[in-house]
XYZ file of C-alpha atoms in Angstrom:
618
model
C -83.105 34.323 -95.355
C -84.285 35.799 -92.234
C -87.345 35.663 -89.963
C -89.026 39.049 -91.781
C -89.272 37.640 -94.947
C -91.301 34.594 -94.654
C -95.311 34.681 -95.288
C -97.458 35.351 -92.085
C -99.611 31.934 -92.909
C -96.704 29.844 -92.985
C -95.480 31.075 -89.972
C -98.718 30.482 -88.329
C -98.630 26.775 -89.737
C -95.023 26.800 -88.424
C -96.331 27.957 -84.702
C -99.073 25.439 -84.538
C -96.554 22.583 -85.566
C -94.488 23.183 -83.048
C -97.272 23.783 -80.244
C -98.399 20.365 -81.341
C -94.783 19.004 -80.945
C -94.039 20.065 -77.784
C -97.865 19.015 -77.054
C -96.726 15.570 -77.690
C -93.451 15.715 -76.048
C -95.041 16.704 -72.690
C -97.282 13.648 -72.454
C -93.946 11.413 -73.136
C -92.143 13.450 -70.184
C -95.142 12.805 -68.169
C -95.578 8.937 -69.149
C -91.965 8.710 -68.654
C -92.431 9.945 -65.249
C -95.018 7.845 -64.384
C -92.210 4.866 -65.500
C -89.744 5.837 -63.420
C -92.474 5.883 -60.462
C -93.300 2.888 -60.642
C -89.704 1.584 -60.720
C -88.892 3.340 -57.698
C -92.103 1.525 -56.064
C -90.507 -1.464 -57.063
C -87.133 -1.135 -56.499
C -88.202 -0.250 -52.765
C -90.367 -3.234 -52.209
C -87.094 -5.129 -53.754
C -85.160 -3.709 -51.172
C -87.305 -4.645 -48.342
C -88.223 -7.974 -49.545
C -83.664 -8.761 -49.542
C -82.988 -7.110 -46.111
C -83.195 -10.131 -44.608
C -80.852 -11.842 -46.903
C -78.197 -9.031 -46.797
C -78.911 -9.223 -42.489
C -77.809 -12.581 -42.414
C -75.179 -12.765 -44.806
C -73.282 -10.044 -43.001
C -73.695 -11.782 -39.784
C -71.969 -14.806 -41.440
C -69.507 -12.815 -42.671
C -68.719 -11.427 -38.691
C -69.247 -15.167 -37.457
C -66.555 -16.420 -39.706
C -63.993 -13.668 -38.776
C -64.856 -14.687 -34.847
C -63.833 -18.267 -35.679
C -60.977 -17.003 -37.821
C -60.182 -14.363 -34.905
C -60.407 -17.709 -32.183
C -58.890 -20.012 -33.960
C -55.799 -17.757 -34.118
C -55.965 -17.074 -30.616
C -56.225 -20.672 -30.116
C -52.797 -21.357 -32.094
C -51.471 -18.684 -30.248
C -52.644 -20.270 -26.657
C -51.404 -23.665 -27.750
C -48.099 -21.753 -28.829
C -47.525 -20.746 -24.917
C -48.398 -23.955 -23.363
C -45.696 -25.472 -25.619
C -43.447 -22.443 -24.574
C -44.149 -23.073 -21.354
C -43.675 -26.956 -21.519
C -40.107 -26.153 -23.431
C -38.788 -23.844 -20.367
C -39.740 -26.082 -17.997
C -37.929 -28.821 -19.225
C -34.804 -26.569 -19.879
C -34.894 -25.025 -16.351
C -36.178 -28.149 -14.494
C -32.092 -29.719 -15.885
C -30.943 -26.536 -14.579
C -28.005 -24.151 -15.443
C -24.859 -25.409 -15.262
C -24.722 -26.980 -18.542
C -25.812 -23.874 -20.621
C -26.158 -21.122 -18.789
C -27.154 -18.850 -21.766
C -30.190 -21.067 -23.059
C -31.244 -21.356 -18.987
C -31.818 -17.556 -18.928
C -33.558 -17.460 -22.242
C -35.792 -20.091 -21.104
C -36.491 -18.053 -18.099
C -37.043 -14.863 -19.687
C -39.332 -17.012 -21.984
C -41.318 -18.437 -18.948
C -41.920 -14.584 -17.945
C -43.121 -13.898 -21.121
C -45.761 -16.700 -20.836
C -46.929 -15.899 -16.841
C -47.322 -12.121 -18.707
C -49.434 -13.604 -21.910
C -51.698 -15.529 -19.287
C -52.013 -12.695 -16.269
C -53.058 -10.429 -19.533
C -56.195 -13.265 -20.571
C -57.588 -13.905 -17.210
C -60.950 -14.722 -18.874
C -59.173 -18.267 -20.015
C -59.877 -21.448 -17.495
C -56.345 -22.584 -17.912
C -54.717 -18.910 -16.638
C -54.512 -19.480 -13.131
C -53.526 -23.075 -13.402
C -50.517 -21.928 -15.823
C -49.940 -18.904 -14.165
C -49.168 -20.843 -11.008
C -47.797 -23.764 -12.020
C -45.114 -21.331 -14.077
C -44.639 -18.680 -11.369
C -43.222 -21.946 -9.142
C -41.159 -22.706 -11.761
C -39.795 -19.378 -11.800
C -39.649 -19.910 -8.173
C -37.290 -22.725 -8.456
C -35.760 -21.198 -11.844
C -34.019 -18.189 -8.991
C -33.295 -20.619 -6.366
C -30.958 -23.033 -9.183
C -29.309 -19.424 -10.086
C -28.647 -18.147 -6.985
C -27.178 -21.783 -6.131
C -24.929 -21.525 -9.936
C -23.929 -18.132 -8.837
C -22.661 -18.987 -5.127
C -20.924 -22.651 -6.814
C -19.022 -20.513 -9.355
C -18.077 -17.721 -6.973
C -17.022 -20.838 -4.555
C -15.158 -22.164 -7.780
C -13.317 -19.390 -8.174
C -12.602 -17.978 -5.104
C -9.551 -19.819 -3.938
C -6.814 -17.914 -1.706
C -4.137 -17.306 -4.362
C -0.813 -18.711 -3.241
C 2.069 -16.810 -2.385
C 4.514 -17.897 -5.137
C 1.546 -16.043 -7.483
C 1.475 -12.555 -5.382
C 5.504 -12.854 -5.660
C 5.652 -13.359 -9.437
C 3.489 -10.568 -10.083
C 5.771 -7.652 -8.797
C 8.530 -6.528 -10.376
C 11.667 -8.000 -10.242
C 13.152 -4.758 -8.005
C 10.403 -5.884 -5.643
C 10.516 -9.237 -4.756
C 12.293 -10.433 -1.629
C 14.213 -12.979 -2.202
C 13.506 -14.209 1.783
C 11.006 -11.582 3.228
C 11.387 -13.602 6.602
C 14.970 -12.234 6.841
C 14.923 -8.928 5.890
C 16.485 -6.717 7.721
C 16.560 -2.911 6.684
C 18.674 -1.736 9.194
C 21.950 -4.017 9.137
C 24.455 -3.234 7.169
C 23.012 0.404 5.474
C 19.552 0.756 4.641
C 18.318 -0.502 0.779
C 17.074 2.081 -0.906
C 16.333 0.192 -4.522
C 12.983 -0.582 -3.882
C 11.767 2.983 -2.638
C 13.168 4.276 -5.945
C 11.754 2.055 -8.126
C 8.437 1.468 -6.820
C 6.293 4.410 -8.269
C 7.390 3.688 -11.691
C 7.800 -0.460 -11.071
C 5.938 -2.253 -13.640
C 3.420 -4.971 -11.789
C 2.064 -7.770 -13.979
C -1.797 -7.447 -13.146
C -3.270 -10.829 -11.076
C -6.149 -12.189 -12.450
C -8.321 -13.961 -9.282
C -11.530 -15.029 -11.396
C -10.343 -16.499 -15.026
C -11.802 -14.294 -17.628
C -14.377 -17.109 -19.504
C -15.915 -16.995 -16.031
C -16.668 -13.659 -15.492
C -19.615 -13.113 -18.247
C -21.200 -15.961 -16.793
C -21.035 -14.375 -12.971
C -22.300 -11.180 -14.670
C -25.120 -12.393 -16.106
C -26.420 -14.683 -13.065
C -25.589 -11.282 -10.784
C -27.818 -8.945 -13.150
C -30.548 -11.844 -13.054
C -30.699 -11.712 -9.001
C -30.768 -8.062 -9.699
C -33.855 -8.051 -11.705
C -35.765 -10.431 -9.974
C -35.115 -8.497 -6.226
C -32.654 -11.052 -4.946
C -30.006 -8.000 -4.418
C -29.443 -8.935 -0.854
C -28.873 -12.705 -1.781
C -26.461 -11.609 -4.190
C -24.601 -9.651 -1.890
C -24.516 -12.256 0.841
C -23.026 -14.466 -1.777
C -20.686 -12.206 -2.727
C -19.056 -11.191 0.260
C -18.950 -14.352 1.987
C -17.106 -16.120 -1.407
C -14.827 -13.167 -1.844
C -14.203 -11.911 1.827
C -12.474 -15.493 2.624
C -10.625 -15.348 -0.505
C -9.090 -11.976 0.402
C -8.407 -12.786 3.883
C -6.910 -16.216 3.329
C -5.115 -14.745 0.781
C -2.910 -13.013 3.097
C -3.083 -15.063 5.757
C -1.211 -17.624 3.525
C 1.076 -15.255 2.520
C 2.442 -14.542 6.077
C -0.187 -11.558 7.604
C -1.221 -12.291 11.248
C -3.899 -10.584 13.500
C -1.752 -9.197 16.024
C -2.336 -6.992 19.280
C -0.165 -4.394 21.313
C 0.465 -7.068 24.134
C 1.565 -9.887 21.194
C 4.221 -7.169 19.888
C 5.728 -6.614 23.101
C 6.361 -10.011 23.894
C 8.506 -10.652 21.118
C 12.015 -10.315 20.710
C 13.434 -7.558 19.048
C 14.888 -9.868 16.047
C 11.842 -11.481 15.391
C 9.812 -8.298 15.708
C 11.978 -6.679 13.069
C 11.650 -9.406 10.646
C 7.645 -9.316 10.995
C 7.633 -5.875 10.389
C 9.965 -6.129 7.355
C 7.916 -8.518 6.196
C 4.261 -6.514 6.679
C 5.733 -4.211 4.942
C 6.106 -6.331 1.529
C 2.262 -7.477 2.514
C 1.056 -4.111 2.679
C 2.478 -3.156 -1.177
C 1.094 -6.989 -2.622
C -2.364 -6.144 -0.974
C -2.958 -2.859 -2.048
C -1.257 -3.077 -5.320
C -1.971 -6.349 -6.688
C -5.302 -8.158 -4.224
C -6.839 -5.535 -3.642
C -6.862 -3.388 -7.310
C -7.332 -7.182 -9.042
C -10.671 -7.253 -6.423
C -11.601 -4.361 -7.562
C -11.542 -5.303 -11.210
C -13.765 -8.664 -10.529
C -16.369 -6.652 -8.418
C -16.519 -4.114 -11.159
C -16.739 -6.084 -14.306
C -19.499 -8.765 -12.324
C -21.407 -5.965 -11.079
C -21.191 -4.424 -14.553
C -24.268 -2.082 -14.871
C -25.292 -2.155 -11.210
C -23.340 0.408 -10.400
C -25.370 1.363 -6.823
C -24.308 -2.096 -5.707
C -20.581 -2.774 -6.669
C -18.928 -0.624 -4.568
C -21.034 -1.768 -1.610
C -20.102 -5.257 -2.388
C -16.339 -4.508 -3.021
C -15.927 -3.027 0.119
C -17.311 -5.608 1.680
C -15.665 -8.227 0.252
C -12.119 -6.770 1.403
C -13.285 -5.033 4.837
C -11.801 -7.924 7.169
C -8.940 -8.717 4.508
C -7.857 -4.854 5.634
C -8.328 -4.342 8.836
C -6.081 -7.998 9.349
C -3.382 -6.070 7.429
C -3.493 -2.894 9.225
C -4.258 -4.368 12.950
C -0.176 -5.087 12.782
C 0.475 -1.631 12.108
C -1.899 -0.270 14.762
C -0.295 -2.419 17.297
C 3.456 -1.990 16.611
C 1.894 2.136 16.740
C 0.273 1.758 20.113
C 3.130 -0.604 21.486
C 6.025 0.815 24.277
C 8.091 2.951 22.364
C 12.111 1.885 22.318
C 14.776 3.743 20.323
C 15.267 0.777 18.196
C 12.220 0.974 16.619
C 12.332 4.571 15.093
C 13.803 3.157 12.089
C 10.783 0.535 11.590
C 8.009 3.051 12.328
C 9.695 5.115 9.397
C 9.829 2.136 7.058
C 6.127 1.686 7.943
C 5.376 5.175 7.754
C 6.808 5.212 4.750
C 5.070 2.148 2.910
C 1.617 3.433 4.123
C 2.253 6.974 2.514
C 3.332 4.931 -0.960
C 0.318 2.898 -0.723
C -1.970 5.050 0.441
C -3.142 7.425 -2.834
C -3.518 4.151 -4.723
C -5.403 2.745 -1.997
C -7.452 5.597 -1.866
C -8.453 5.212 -5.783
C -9.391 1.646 -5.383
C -11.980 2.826 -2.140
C -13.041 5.993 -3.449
C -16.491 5.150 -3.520
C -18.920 6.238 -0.038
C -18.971 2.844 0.587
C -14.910 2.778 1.283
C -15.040 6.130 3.769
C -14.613 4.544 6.117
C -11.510 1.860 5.088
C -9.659 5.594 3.581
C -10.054 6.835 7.280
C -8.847 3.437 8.579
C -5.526 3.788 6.684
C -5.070 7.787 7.292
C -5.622 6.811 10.827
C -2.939 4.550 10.883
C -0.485 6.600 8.742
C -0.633 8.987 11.022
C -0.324 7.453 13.649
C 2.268 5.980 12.647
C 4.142 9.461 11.962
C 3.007 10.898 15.868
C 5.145 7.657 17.302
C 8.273 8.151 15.346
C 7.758 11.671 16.114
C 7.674 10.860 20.054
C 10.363 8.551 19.567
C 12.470 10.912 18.860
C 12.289 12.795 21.993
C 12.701 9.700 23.998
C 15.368 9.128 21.726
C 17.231 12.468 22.755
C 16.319 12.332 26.590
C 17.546 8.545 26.587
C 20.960 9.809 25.249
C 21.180 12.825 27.664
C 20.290 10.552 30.869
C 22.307 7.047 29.903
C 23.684 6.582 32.970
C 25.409 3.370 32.128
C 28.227 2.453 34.389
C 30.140 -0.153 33.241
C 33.239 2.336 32.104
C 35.468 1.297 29.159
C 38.527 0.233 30.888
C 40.923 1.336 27.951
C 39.877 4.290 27.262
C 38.384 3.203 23.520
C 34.990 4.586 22.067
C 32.004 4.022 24.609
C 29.583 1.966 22.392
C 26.586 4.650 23.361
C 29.050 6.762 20.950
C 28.908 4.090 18.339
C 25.348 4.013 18.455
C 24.493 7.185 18.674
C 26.528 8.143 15.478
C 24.907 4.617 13.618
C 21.576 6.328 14.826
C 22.714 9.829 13.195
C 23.902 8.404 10.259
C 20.612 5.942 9.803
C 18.360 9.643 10.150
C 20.066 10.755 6.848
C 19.154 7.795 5.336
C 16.035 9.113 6.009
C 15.843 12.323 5.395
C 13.114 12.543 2.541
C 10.434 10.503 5.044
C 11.376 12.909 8.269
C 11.349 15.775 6.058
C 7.509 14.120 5.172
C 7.018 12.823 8.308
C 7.599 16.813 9.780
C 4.842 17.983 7.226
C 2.138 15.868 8.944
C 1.553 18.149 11.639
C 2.538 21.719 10.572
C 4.095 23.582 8.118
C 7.878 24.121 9.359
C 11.030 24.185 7.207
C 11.545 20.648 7.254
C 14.940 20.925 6.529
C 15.745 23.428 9.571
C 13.945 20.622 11.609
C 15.404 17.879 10.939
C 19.233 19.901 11.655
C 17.564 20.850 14.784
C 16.886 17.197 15.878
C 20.080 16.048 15.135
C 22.139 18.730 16.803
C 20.208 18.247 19.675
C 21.068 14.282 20.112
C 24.898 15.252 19.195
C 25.066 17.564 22.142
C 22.887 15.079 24.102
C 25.758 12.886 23.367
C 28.588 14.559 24.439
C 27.059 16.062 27.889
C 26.537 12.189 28.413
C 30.269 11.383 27.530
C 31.554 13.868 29.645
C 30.110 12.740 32.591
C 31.294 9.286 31.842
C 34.637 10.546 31.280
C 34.905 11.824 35.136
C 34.498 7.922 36.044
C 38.665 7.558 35.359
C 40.723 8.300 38.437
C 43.887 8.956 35.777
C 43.256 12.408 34.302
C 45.400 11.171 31.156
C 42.960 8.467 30.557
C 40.494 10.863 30.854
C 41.533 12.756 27.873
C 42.585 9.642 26.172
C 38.722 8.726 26.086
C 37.308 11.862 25.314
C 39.555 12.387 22.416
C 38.847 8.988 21.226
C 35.562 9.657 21.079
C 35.272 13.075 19.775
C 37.493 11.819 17.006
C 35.214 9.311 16.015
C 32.325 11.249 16.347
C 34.053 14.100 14.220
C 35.300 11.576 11.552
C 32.414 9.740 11.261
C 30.332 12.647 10.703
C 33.404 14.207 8.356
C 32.474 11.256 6.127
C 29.127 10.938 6.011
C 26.818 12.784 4.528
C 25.052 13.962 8.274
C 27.798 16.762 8.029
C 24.934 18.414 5.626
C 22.756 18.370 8.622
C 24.973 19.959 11.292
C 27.026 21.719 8.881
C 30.744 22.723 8.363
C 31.086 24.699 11.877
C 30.191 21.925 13.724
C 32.925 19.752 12.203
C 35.473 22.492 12.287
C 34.817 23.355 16.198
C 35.231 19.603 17.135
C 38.101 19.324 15.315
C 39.626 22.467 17.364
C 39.310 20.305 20.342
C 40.715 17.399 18.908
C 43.821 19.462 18.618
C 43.908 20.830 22.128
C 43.418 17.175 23.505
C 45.767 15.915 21.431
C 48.364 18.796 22.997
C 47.505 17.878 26.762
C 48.147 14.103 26.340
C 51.656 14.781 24.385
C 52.885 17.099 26.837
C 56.250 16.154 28.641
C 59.061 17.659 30.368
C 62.269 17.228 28.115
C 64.705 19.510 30.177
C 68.296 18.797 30.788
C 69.608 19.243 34.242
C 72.819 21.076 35.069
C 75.315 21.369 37.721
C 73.967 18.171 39.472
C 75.836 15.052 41.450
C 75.815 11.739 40.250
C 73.683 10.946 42.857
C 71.515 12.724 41.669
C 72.149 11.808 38.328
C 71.115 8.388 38.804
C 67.942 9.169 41.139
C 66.744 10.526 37.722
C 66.987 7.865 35.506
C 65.766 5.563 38.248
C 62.906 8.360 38.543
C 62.618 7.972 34.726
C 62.482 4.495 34.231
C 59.636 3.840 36.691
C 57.310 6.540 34.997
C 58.352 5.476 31.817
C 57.719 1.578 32.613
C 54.219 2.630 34.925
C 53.010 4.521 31.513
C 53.730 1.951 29.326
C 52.038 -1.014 31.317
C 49.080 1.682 31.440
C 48.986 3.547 28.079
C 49.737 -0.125 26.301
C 46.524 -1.472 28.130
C 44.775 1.720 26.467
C 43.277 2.046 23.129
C 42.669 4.006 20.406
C 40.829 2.212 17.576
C 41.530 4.932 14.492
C 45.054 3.764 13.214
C 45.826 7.648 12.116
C 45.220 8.712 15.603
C 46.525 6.125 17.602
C 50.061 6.909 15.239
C 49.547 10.500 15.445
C 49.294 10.548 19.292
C 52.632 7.537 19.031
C 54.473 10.365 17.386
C 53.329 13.690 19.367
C 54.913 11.961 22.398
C 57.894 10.640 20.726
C 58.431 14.164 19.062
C 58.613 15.170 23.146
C 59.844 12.499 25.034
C 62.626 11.147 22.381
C 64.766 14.060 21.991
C 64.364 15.046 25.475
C 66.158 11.499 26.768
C 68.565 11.652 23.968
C 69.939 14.879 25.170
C 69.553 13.822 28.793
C 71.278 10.431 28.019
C 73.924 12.044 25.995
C 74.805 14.949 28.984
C 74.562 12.856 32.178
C 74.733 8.964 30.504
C 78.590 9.350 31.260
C 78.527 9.706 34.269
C 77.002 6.830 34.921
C 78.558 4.732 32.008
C 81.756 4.742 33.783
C 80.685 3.636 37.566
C 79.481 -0.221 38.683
C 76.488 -1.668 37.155
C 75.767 1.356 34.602
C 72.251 -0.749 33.303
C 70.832 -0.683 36.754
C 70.075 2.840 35.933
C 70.546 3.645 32.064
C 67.731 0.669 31.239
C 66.187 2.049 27.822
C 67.981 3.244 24.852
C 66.082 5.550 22.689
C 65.724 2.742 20.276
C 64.257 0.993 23.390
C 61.873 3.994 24.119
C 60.744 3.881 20.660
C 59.993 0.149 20.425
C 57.680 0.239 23.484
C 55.835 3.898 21.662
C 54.830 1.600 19.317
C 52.541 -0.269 21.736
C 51.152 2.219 23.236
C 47.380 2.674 22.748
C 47.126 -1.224 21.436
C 44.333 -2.267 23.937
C 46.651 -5.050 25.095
C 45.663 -7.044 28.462
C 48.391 -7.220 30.903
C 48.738 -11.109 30.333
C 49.514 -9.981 26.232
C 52.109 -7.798 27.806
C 53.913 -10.209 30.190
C 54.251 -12.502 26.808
């Protein structure tokens, strides 16, 4: 049913009911209101009445976290005195026992002085911060100490017999005080060898003890005690080095000490440097290396200063031979040495170079370039001397027999020695400019072979006998040509010069055979016997002489037997055989027919012997 079709009073009654309703409901909003009012009022006055309360139980709260907050920082304060008691009784015993727990214990201390500097506001700060800053104090003193005893330790000069087990086998001298490169043919094993020789490595600071060096080194590191370090260091490690070699044999000698010496001693010092130059580099001075690097592990602005300072006197002991033997009076002799030298320093010197390649080693590279060099400018100068000393030997004692002059013999020794060394001249040329080393070297030597034999001619114009004359100069172009023949310094003056000597080898062999064989005819008996008396004085005058004479080279001394028997023989066969009857039948037919030519023969054969005249009357 809808609203339009209800009665108009009973939707009047209906209005007024619900104006009374809502009537009614209004006064309960409104005494509800006024409730609520009043709560509020009180709820307020609540409020204000328990500030008070709330006030001071929050500021118990707070005070209780303080206390909390302190107490904790109390623990923690009591906690670092104990620290600090437990680190000084571990450093107080020091840190030779355990070196590990030492540095903890000092690292711990640091900790501490840092936990007090950072609460100032505490009473007991100062007191522990200086009480544990001169424990600290102390704590670097015992480690610098630990550090310079271990180094000390372990800084021994290692003895020879080590340095000579560690090279190889090729290597080792079996007496370095008599080795003697020159005598005999120069050894050429150990140049060959040594860039691929195997060395075993030396160890100079056991490896357990290393770690321990390290960490004391990085500890004076931290705390500024670099220079205390270093002092340490070099002072430990500098006398190991230098009385390392100085055991083995190295002295510090000067210009004026080399010249004093005899030759023979002299040589066997500088064979023997030369072994103490390839031990230093290759076995002290790369094992030094090794120990500064792995103790100065992580400091790397510092090792190489240390290093080279450590080995700077250890060098320049080892080098201040070379510089004198360098600077010393040059003598022909010594050519040989300066090349062995020479030579050893060029081996040496790129490994040398490796181990000092830092700034701090400069100056040590230049030290040994210096010396290399120098080295190379005296053997080059020596060689001049060499050649002008050969050209102007004026030495006058004359060999009597005719033999080779020993200037010959050492001369072609010299030549053959300068093959031996071909590879280091050829080197040693390089060091100045940039030639054909080969073409050099030929040069050289065919300038000291012609030196030679203007020399030997003039000495050959000292014999008043012109046969003796030739009798030297062929002996000692013949041993000049067949020593050459038959070494290997015919590569270096080549085939011509062989084949041109040899010419006149030929032609002096021609002059000294030459004889007059000729039969006479028509001629008295007189006459007859004048010549064999004529005959057998020249023939007994040359035999007394030509006996006396020698020629050393068995072919030639038979060759030159036979050219004059070839002559001579068949000339007083026919002679004998013509005008011998003649004689046969009158008195005393030996007074002038003295030799047979089985006689004549017989006394060929001792021709050119060398023998005295005392050897001849027996």
């Amino acid at each position: 049913m809808g609203f339009n079709d209800l009665p108009m009073e009973t939707l009047r009654d209906r209005a007024t009911t619900m104006k009374n309703c809502l009537a009614r409901s209004q006064v309960i909003t409104d005494s509800i209101t006024a409730i609520l009012g009043s709560f509020d009022i009180r709820l307020s006055a609540l409020e204000t009445a328990m500030r008070p309360t709330q006030i001071k139980t929050h500021s118990m709260r707070r005070a209780h976290e303080n206390i909390d907050k302190t107490l904790k920082f109390a623990d923690t304060v009591l906690i670092q005195f104990d620290l600090a008691k437990q680190c000084e009784s571990v450093i107080l015993r020091g840190p030779h026992e355990d070196l590990e727990s030492y540095l903890e214990a000092v690292n711990q201390l640091k900790r501490v002085v840092r936990f007090f500097s950072s609460n100032k506001n505490l009473k007991s700060s100062i007191g522990v911060i200086t009480q544990a800053t001169t424990l600290l104090q102390k704590a670097s003193l015992m480690l610098e100490e630990e550090f310079r005893s271990l180094l000390s330790l372990y800084s021994k000069p290692v003895e020879p017999d080590r340095l000579l087990d560690c090279l190889p086998s090729s290597l080792r001298p079996a007496a370095p005080s008599t080795a003697h490169p020159h005598e005999g043919g120069r050894k050429h094993e150990h140049n060959k060898n040594s860039e691929t020789a195997v060395y075993s490595p030396l160890i100079l600071v056991p490896p357990r003890v290393i770690p321990l060096l390290h960490d004391l080194a990085q500890e004076m590191f931290q705390t500024g005690q670099q220079q205390q370090a270093f002092i340490i260091y070099r002072e430990a490690r500098s006398s190991c080095m230098e009385n390392s070699l100085k055991k083995l044999g190295v002295e510090k000698l000067g210009k004026d000490d080399v010249q004093r010496m005899q030759w023979e001693v002299l040589e066997a010092k500088i064979g023997n440097w030369i072994h103490f130059v390839r031990i230093a580099v290759k076995l002290l001075y790369a094992a030094e290396r090794k120990v500064a690097d792995e103790i100065f592990e992580g400091m790397e602005s510092f090792m190489d200063q240390c290093f080279v300072e450590a080995t700077a006197s250890s060098v320049s002991l080892l080098l201040s031979f070379g510089e004198a033997i360098a600077k010393s009076k040059r003598s022909p002799e010594k050519l040989f040495v300066l090349l062995d030298m020479y030579e050893i320093m060029k081996e040496v010197q790129p490994e040398f170079n490796s181990i000092f390649a830092s700034i701090s080693g400069a100056e040590m590279r230049e030290s040994v370039s210096a010396l290399t060099k120098r080295l190379a400018e005296t053997a080059q100068e020596t060689f001049v001397d060499f050649e002008e000393a050969v050209e102007k030997d004026a030495t006058k004692t004359a060999v009597l027999d005719g033999t080779v002059h020993p200037l010959t013999s050492y001369v072609i020794n010299y030549v053959k020695f300068l093959f031996d060394y071909q590879s280091t001249l050829k080197q040693l040329f390089l060091e100045f400019e940039a030639i054909d080393p080969d073409a050099q070297l030929a040069k050289i030597t065919t300038r000291i072979m012609q030196a030679l034999q203007n020399n030997l001619d003039g000495k050959s114009k000292q014999y008043k006998d012109q046969a003796l004359t030739q009798i030297f100069m062929m002996n000692n172009m013949h041993y000049i040509v067949r020593s050459v023949r038959r070494s290997e310094a015919k590569d270096m003056l080549g085939d011509d010069w062989v084949q041109i000597h040899r010419r006149i080898l030929q032609c002096l062999t021609v002059q000294v055979a030459g004889g007059d064989g000729n039969s006479t005819a028509g001629v008295s008996r007189a006459m007859v016997k004048e010549r064999f008396k004529t005959f057998n004085t020249q023939f007994e005058d040359l035999h007394q002489k030509q006996s006396q004479w020698s020629v050393p080279d068995s072919e030639l001394r038979e060759s030159l037997r036979l050219a004059v028997a070839e002559v001579l023989l068949p000339a007083y066969r026919s002679f004998k055989k013509r005008f011998g009857p003649m004689i046969e039948g009158g008195k005393n037919p030996t007074k002038y027919i003295r030799f047979t030519p089985e006689d004549l023969e017989r006394m060929l054969a001792e021709f050119f012997e060398g023998k005295t005249a005392h050897e001849q009357k027996r």
